[in-house]
XYZ file of C-alpha atoms in Angstrom:
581
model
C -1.493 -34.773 43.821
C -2.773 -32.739 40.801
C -0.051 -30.906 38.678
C -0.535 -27.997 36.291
C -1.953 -30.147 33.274
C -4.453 -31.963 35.317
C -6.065 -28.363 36.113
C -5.535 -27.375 32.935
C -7.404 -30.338 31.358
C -10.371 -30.421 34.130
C -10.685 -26.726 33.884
C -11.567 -27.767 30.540
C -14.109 -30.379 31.010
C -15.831 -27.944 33.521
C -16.413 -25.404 31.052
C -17.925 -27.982 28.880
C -15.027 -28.739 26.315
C -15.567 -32.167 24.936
C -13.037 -32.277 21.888
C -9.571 -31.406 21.309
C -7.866 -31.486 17.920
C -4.271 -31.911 17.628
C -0.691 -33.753 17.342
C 1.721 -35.086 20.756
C 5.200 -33.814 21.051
C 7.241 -34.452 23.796
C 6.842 -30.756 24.159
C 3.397 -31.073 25.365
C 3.641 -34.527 26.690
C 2.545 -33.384 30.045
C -0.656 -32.644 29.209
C -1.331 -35.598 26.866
C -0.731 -37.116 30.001
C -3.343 -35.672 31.766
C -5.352 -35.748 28.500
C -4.841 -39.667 28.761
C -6.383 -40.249 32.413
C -9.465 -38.257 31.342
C -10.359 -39.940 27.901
C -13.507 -41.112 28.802
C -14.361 -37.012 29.110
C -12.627 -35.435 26.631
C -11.847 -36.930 23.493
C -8.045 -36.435 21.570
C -8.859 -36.182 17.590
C -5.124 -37.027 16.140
C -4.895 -35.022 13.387
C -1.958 -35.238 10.622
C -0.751 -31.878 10.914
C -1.520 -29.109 13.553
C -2.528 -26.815 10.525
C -5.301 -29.243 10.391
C -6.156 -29.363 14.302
C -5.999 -25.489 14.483
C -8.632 -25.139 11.566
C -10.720 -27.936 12.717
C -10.830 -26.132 16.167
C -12.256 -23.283 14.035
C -15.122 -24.809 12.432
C -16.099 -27.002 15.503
C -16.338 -23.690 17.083
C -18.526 -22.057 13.698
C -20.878 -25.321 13.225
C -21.082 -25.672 16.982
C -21.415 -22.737 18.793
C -18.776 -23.749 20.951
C -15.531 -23.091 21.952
C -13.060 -25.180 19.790
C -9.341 -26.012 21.303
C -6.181 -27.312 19.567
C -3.089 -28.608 21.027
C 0.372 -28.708 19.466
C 4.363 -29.536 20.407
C 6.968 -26.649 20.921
C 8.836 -25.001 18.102
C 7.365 -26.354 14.800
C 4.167 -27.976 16.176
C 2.819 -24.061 17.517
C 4.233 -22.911 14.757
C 1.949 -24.941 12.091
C -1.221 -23.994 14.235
C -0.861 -20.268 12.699
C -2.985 -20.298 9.584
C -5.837 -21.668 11.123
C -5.871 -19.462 14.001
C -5.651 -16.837 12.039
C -8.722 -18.624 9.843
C -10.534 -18.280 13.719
C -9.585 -14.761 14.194
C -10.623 -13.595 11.137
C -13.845 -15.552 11.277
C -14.774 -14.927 15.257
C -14.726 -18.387 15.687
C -13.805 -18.849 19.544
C -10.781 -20.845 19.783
C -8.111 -22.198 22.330
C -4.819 -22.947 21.640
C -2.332 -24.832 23.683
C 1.453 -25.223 22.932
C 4.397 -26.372 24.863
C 7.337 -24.603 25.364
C 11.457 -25.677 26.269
C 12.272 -26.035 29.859
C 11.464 -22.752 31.481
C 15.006 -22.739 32.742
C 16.335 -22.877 29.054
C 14.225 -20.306 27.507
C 16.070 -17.633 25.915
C 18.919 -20.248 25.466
C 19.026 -21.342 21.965
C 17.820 -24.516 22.921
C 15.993 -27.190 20.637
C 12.673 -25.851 19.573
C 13.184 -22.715 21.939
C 10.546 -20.507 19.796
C 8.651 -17.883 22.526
C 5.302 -19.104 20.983
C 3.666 -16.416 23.204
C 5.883 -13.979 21.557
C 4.687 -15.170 17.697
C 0.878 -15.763 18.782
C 0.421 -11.819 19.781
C -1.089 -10.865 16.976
C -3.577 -13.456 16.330
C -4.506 -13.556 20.079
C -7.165 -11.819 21.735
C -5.501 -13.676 25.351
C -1.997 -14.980 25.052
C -0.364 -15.954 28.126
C 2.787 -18.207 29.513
C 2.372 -20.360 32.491
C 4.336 -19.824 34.795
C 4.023 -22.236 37.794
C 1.622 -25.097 38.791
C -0.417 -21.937 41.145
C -0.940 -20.034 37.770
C -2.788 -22.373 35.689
C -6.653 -22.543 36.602
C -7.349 -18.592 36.514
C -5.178 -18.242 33.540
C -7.280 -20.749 31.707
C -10.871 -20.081 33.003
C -9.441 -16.033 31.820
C -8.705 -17.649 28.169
C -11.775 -19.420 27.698
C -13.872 -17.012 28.656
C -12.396 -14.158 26.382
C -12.192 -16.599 23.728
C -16.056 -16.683 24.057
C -16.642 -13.116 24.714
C -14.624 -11.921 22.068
C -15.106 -14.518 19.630
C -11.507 -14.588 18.861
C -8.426 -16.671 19.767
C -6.992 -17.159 23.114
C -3.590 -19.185 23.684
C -1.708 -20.857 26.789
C 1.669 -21.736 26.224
C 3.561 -24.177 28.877
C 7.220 -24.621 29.364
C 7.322 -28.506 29.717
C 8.433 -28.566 33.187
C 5.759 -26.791 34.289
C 2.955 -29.025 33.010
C 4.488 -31.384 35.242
C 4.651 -29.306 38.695
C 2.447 -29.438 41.461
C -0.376 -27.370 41.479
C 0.943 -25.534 45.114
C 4.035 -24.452 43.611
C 4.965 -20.938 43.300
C 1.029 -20.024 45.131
C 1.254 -16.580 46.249
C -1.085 -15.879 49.264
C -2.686 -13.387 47.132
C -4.259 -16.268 44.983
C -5.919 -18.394 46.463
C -7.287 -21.839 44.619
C -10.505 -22.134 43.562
C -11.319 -18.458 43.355
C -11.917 -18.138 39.753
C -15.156 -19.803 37.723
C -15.881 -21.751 34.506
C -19.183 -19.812 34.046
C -19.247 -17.904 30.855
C -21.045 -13.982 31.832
C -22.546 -12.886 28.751
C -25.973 -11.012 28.305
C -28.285 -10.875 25.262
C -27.122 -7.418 23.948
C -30.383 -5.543 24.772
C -30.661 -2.953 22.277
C -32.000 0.779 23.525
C -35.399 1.968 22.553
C -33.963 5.203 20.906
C -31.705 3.028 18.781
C -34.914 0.908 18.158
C -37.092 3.513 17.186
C -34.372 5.395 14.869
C -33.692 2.234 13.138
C -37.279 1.632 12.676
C -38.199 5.250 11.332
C -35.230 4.732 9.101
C -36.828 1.546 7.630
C -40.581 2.838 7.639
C -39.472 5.734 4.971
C -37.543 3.167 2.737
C -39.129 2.615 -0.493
C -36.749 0.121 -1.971
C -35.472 -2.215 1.030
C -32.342 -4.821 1.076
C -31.145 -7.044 3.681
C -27.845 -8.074 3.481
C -27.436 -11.230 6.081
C -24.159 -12.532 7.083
C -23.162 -15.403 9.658
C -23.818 -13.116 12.628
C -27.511 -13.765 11.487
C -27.070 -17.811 11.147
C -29.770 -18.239 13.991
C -32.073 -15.786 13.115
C -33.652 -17.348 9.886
C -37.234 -17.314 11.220
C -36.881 -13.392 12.282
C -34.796 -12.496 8.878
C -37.924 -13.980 6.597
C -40.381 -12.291 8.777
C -38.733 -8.765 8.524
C -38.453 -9.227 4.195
C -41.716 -10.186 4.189
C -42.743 -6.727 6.319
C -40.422 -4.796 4.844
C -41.163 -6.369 1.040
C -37.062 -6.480 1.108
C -35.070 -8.969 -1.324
C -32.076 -10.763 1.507
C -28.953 -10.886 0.080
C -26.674 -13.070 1.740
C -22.923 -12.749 2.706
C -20.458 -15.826 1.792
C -20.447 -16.926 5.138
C -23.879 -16.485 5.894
C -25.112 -18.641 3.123
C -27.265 -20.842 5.467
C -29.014 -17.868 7.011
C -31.861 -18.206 4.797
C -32.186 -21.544 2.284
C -32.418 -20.329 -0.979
C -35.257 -21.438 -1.754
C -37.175 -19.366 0.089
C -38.906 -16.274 -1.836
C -36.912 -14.102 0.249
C -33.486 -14.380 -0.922
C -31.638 -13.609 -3.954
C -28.877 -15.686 -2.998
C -24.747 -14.427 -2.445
C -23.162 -11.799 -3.070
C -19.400 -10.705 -4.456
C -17.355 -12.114 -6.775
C -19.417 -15.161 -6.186
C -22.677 -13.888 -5.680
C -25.671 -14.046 -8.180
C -27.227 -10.822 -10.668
C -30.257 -10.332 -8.702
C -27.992 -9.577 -5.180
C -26.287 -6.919 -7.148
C -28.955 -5.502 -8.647
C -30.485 -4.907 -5.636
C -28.015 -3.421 -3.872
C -28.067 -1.033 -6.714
C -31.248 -0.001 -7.056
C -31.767 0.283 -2.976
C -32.299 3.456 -1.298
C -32.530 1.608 2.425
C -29.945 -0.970 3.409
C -30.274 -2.978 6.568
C -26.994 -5.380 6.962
C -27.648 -8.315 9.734
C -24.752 -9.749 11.422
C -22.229 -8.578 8.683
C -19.638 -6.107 8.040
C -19.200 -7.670 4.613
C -15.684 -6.823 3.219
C -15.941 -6.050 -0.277
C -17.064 -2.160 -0.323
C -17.028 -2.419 -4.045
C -20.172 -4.169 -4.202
C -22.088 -2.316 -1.759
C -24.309 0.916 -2.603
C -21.827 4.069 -2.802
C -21.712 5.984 0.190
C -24.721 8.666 0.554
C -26.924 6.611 -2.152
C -28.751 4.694 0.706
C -29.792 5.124 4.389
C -28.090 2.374 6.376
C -29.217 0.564 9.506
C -26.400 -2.447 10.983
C -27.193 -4.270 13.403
C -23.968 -6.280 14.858
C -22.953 -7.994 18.185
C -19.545 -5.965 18.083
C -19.927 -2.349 18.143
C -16.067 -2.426 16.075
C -18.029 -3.578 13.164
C -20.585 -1.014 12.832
C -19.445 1.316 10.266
C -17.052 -0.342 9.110
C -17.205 -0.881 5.402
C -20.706 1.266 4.739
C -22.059 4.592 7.138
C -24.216 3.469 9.075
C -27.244 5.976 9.886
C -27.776 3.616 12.983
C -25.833 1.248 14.625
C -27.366 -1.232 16.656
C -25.026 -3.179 19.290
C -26.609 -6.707 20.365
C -27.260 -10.391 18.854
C -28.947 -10.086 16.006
C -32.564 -12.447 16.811
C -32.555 -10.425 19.784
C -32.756 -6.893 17.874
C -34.749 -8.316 14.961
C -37.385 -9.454 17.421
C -37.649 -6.003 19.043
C -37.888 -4.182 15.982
C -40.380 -6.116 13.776
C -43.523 -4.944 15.836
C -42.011 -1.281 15.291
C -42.485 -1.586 11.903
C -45.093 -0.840 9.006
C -46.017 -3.213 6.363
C -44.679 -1.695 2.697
C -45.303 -3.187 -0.359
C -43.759 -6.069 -1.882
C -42.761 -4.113 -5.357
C -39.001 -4.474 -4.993
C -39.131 -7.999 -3.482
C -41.359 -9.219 -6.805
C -38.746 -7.132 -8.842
C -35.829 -9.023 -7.137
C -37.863 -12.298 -7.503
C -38.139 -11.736 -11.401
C -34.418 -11.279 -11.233
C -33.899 -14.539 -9.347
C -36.069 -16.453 -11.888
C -33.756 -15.508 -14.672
C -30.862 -16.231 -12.811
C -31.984 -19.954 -11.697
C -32.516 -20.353 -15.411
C -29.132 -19.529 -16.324
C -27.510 -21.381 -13.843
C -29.278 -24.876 -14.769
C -28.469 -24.176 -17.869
C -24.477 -24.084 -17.547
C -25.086 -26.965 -14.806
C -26.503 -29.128 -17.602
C -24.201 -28.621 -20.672
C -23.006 -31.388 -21.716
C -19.730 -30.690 -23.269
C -16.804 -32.385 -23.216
C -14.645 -32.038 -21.287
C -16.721 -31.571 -18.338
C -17.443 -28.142 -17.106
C -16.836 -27.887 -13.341
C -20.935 -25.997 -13.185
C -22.111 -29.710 -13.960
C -20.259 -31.471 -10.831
C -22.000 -28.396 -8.204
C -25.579 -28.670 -10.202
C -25.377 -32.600 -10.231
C -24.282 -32.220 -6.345
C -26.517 -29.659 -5.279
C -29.547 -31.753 -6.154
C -28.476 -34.937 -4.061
C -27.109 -33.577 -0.870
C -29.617 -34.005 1.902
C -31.524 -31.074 4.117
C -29.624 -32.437 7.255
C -26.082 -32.279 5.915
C -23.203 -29.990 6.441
C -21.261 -28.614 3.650
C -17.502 -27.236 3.892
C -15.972 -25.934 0.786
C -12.339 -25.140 -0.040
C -11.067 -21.755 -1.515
C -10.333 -21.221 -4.581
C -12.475 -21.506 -8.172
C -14.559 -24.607 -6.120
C -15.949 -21.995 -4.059
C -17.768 -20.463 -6.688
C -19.187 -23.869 -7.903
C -19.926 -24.328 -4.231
C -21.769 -20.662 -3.386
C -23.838 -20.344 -6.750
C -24.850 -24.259 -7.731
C -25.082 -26.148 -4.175
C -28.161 -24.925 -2.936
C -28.225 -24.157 0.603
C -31.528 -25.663 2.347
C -33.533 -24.931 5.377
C -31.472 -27.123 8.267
C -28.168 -27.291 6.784
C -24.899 -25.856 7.855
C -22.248 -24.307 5.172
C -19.159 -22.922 5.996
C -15.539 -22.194 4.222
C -12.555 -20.536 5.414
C -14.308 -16.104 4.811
C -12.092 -13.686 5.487
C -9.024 -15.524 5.542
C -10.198 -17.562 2.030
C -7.219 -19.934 2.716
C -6.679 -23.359 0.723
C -6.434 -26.723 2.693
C -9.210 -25.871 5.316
C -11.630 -28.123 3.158
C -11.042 -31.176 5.074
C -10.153 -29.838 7.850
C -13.368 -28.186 8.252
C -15.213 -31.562 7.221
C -13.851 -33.639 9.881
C -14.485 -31.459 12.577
C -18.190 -31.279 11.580
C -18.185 -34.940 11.679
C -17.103 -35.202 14.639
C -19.427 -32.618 15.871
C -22.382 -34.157 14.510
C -21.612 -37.926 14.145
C -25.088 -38.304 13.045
C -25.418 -36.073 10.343
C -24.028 -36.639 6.496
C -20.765 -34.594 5.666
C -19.857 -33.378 2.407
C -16.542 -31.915 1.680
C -16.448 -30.394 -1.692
C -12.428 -28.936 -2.629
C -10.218 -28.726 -5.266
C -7.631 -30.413 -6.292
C -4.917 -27.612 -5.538
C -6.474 -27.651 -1.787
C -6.343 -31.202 -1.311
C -2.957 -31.493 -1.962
C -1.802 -29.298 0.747
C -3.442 -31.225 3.961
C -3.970 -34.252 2.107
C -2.936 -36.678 4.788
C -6.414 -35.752 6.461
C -7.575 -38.637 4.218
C -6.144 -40.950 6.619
C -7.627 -39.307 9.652
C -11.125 -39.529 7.730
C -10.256 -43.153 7.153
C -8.952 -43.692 10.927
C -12.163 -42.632 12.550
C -14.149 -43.914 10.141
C -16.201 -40.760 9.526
C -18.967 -40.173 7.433
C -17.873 -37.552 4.783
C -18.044 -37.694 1.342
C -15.488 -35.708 -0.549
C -16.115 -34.519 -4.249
C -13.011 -33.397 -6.065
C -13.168 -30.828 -8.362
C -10.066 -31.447 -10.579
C -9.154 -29.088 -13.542
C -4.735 -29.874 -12.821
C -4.513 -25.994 -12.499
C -4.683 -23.418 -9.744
C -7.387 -21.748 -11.402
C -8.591 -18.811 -9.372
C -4.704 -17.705 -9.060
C -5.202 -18.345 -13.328
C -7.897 -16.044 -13.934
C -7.397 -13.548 -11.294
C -3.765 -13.402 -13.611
C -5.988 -12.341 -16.490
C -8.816 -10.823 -15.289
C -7.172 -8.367 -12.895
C -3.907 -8.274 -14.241
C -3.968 -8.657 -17.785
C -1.450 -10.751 -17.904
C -1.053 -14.628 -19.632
C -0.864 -17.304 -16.817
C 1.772 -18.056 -15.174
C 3.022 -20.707 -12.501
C -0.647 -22.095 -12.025
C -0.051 -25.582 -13.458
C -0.100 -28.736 -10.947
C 0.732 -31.906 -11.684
C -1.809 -34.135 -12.372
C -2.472 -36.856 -9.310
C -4.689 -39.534 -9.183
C -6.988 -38.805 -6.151
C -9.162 -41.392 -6.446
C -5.882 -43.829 -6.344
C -4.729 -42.354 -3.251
C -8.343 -41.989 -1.554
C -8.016 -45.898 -1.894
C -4.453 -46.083 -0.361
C -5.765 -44.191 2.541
C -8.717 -46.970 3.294
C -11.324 -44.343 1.240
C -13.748 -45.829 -1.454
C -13.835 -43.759 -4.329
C -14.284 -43.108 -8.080
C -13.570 -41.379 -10.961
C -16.507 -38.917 -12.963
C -15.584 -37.425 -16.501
C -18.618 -37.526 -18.613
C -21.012 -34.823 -17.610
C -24.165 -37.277 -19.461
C -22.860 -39.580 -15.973
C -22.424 -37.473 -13.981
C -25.389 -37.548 -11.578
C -25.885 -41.146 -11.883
C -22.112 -41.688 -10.970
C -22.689 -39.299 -8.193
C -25.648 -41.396 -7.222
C -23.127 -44.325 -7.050
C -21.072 -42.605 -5.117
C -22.727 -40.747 -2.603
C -25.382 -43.595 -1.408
C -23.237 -45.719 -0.035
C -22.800 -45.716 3.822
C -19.206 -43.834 5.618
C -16.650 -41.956 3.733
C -16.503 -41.982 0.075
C -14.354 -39.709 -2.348
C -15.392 -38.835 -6.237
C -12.838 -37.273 -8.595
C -14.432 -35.044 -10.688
C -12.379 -33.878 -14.068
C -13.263 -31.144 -15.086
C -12.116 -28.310 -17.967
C -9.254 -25.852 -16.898
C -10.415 -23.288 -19.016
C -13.703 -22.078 -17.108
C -13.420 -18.853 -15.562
C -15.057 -18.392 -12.527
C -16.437 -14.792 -13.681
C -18.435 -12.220 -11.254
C -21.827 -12.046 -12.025
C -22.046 -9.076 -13.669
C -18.790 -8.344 -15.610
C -17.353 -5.257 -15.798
C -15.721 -3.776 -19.230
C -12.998 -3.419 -17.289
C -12.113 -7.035 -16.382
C -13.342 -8.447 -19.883
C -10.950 -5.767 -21.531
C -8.021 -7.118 -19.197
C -8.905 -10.730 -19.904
C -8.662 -9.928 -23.725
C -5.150 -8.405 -22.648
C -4.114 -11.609 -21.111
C -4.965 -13.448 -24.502
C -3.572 -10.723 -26.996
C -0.246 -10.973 -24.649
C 0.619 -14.584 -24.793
C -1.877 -16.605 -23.112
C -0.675 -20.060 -23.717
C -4.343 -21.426 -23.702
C -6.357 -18.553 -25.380
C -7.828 -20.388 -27.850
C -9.585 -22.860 -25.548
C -10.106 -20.009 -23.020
C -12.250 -18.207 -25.983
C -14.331 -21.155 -26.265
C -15.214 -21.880 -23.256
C -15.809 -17.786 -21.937
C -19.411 -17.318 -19.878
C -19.821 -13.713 -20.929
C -21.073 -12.227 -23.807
C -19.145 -8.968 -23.442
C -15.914 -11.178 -22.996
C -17.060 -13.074 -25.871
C -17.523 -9.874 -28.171
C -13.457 -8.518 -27.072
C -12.245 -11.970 -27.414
C-alpha cells in the first residue's frame, strides 16, 4: 500500500526529476525511505550541509534547465537550506524544497525541532505548502513543481513526519479524487504581438548608436544575439550572469559589465542613444545610460522585469530566441561605425588585461592565476566561481568560449556557493570537465564539500585563489567608505593539506614565472584535483573606469590609518589612484 512519501517521490520521477541533493534526519526519514526503494530512478547526492544541497539544487536547475530539488531534516536541517533558496529565488532558478516537520499532533508544542518551516519559507517561496494527510500529497506536489517551473522561483513541501508515513487514502475527501492532477508542465513560447514587434523594430531602425546588453535570460539565444549586432552594427555587452551568452571572442561583444565589467561595456553604454537589454533587468542602474539619454527596447520572459531598472520605450513579454527571431527580419541593416568603435575599445582593453595577467612580480598577483587559467580550460567545460574579489579574476581574465557554461551565485553574490555550484554541474554533466575557481574566504565556509567531491569521485578541479584576507569586504572598506580595514584578516590554512586529507590531489602555486606550467601539472591529470594559488592581499579589485570619487576615498582610507598603505600604494591599478596616493 503506497503512503504519502511514495507519491511524493514517484510524483517526482514522473515529472522527470532525476537528482536530489541533500542530508537524512529522522525528520524526513519517511521519505528517504521511499527515496531508498526507488534508487535505481532517482539518485540521493549526500551533501555535507543542506546549505550545500539547497545551492546545488540551484545551479542544477541554472546549468540544466531543469527543475532542481533539495531535501533536509526538521528544525535546523530546513533551516540551513535558506541561503541557497534564496540564491534560487533571486536567480529564477526553479527549485523544490522538501523538509520534515514534528509530529503533526505536536506542532505548536514546543517540541524538539518544532520550527513551522512553512511559516519561515514564505518569503522565499513562490508555493509553500504543509501536508496534511496521505490524500493531500500528489496535487500538492504536481502544484509545486509546476509553479516552480512557471515562475522560475522556489516552491516548498513541508511534512510532519507522521504523515510521510500514512496511507495514501487517509483523510481523501470525495471532492478529490486520486489521479486527477498531471505531471505535464503547460507553458507556451511567449508569442510576442506584432504591434509590440513593429514598435520595437521602428525603435531600433532610427538608432544610430546601438547596444545590447545580454543577460542569462538570453543564455540560449547566442546564434540570434550575434545575428541582431551584426544587423544592427551594435557592440553586446553582457550581464554577470549572462557571461556565456556570447563567447568573448566573438567580434560582437565587449565583454561584462559593473563593477566587474571591462572599459569598452561602459563606454558604450555611454555613448548609446538606443539600448536593447535581452533577458536582463540588470541591477546596477548606476552603470546604465541616465534615464531619457537613450530609447529603450527589453525584451524579458516576465513582464515584472520590464521597466524595472531603465524605461523601457517597449516592453516585450516572451522568451527571448523566440522574440529575437521575429524581429530580425523587421529590421534594416545600419552601419557597423559604433561596433568598430567598440571593437577598438576592446583591443585596448585585451591589451591591458594580458598585461597585468603576465606581471611577474612577486608576490603573485591574483590577475596571473585567472590569465594562466583562462588559457587552459577547455571549450566543453563548466565554470562556477565564488563571490567575492575571485569573481573579478573570474569575469574579466577567464574567457568565456562558445559551448561553455559559467555561472556564480548573481543577485544574491553569496560566499560558499563555489563548490556547491561545481558539484552539481558534475553531476549534471558527468562527462564534461568542471572547474571551480573560489577564494579562500569562500572555501572555508562549506569546505566539507571537499569530501563529497572526493566521495563521488567527481571530476572538478578547484583553483584557490588565496590572498589570507577577505578582500572585497577590504577594499569596499576603502573604496566606498574611506575607512582603513578592518576585521578582514583570516587565518592562514593550508588548503592544499586539507584537499589531501579529504582524498583530493593537489598543489601549491606561488611563483607567477610557474604558474602556467604548474597549472599544466595540475589540471591534466584525470578526476578531481585542487591548486592553491598565493597570491598578494594588496590588489584591489577596482571598476573599470574609476571614479574621482572612489580613488579620493581610497586615499582617505590610507591618510586615516590603513595598516597596509604602503604596500597598497604599490601595488594600485589606477593611475588616478596612483596620482592621490
Amino acid at each position: 500500500m503506497s503512503n504519502t512519501s511514495d507519491v511524493l517521490v514517484e510524483r517526482l520521477i514522473a515529472w522527470g526529476v532525476d537528482t536530489i541533493f541533500g542530508l537524512p534526519g529522522d525528520g524526513i526519514n519517511g521519505v528517504f525511505e521511499a527515496l531508498r526503494q526507488r534508487k535505481d530512478r532517482i539518485r540521493f547526492i549526500h551533501v555535507r550541509h543542506e546549505e550545500s544541497a539547497a545551492f546545488a539544487a540551484c545551479a542544477y536547475a541554472k546549468f540544466t534547465g531543469r527543475l532542481g530539488v533539495c531535501i533536509a531534516t526538521s528544525g535546523p536541517g530546513g533551516i540551513h537550506l535558506l541561503n541557497g533558496l534564496y540564491d534560487a529565488k533571486m536567480d529564477h532558478a526553479p527549485v523544490l524544497a522538501i523538509t520534515g516537520l514534528q509530529h503533526a499532533d505536536l506542532l505548536g508544542t514546543f517540541a524538539q525541532q518544532d520550527v513551522a518551516l512553512d511559516k519561515l519559507f514564505i518569503d522565499v517561496c513562490e508555493y509553500n505548502e504543509r501536508v496534511m494527510n496521505g490524500a493531500h500529497i500528489e496535487g500538492l506536489t504536481d502544484l509545486a513543481i509546476r509553479t516552480a517551473l512557471a515562475r522560475r522561483g522556489v516552491a516548498h513541501l513541508t511534512l510532519p513526519v507522521d504523515v510521510q508515513t500514512q496511507p495514501v487514502r487517509q483523510g481523501r475527501s470525495d471532492r478529490n479524487p486520486p489521479h486527477h492532477s498531471t505531471a505535464t508542465p503547460t507553458f507556451d513560447a511567449h508569442l510576442p504581438s506584432q504591434v509590440d514587434l513593429q514598435h520595437a523594430a521602428d525603435i531600433l531602425n532610427r538608432g544610430k548608436r546601438i547596444a545590447i546588453l545580454a543577460g542569462q535570460g538570453a543564455l540560449h539565444a547566442t546564434d540570434e544575439l550575434e545575428r541582431m549586432a551584426a544587423v544592427l552594427g551594435a557592440p553586446i555587452i553582457k550581464s554577470l550572469l549572462g557571461k556565456a551568452a556570447v563567447p568573448d571572442d566573438s567580434p560582437y561583444t565587449t565583454g561584462g559589465i559593473g563593477l566587474l565589467g571591462t572599459e569598452p561595456s561602459q563606454t558604450a553604454l555611454e555613448d548609446c542613444d538606443t539600448l536593447l537589454m535581452v533577458g536582463t533587468s540588470f541591477p546596477y542602474i548606476e552603470f546604465l545610460p541616465k534615464p531619457g539619454d537613450a530609447k529603450c527596447v527589453q525584451i524579458d520572459c516576465d513582464p515584472q522585469r520590464i521597466s524595472l531598472r531603465y524605461p523601457a520605450d517597449v516592453g516585450i513579454v516572451g522568451d527571448t530566441r523566440v522574440c529575437l527571431k521575429a524581429l530580425l527580419p523587421m529590421l534594416k541593416k545600419h552601419d557597423d561605425r559604433f561596433l568598430r568603435s567598440a571593437q577598438k575599445g576592446k583591443q585596448k582593453w585585451a591589451e591591458l588585461i594580458e598585461k597585468q595577467g603576465t606581471h611577474l612580480d612577486k608576490p603573485m598577483k591574483p590577475q596571473v592565476v585567472g590569465w594562466e587559467l583562462g588559457k587552459r580550460i577547455p571549450a566543453n567545460a563548466i565554470i562556477t566561481s565564488d563571490s567575492g574579489t575571485i569573481t573579478t579574476w573570474w569575469a574579466r581574465y577567464v574567457p568565456a568560449l562558445r559551448g561553455q557554461k559559467h555561472s556564480c551565485s548573481g543577485n544574491l553574490a553569496s560566499m560558499a556557493c563555489g563548490l556547491p555550484y561545481a558539484i552539481a554541474a558534475a553531476v549534471a554533466y558527468p562527462d564534461r570537465p568542471v572547474y571551480c575557481i573560489i577564494g579562500d574566504g569562500g572555501l572555508s565556509m562549506l569546505m566539507g564539500e571537499l569530501i563529497t567531491i572526493a566521495a563521488y569521485k567527481l571530476n572538478i578541479k578547484i583553483i584557490v585563489i588565496k590572498n589570507n584576507t577577505l578582500g572585497q569586504i577590504k577594499w569596499e572598506q576603502m573604496v566606498f567608505l574611506g575607512n582603513p580595514e578592518y576585521a578582514c584578516d583570516l587565518f592562514p590554512a593550508d588548503f592544499a593539506t586539507i584537499a589531501r586529507g579529504c582524498g583530493i590531489p593537489s598543489r601549491t602555486i606561488e611563483d607567477p614565472a610557474r604558474c602556467g606550467a604548474d597549472l599544466e601539472l595540475a589540471l591534466q591529470r584525470q578526476g578531481a584535483a585542487l591548486v592553491e594559488a598565493v597570491v598578494d592581499p594588496f590588489t584591489p579589485p577596482m571598476p573599470a573606469k574609476v571614479k574621482p570619487s572612489q580613488a579620493a576615498k581610497l586615499a582617505e582610507s590610507l591618510m586615516r590609518g590603513e595598516p597596509n598603505r604602503g604596500k597598497i600604494a604599490l601595488t594600485a591599478v589606477s593611475d588616478a589612484v596612483r596620482e592621490l596616493v
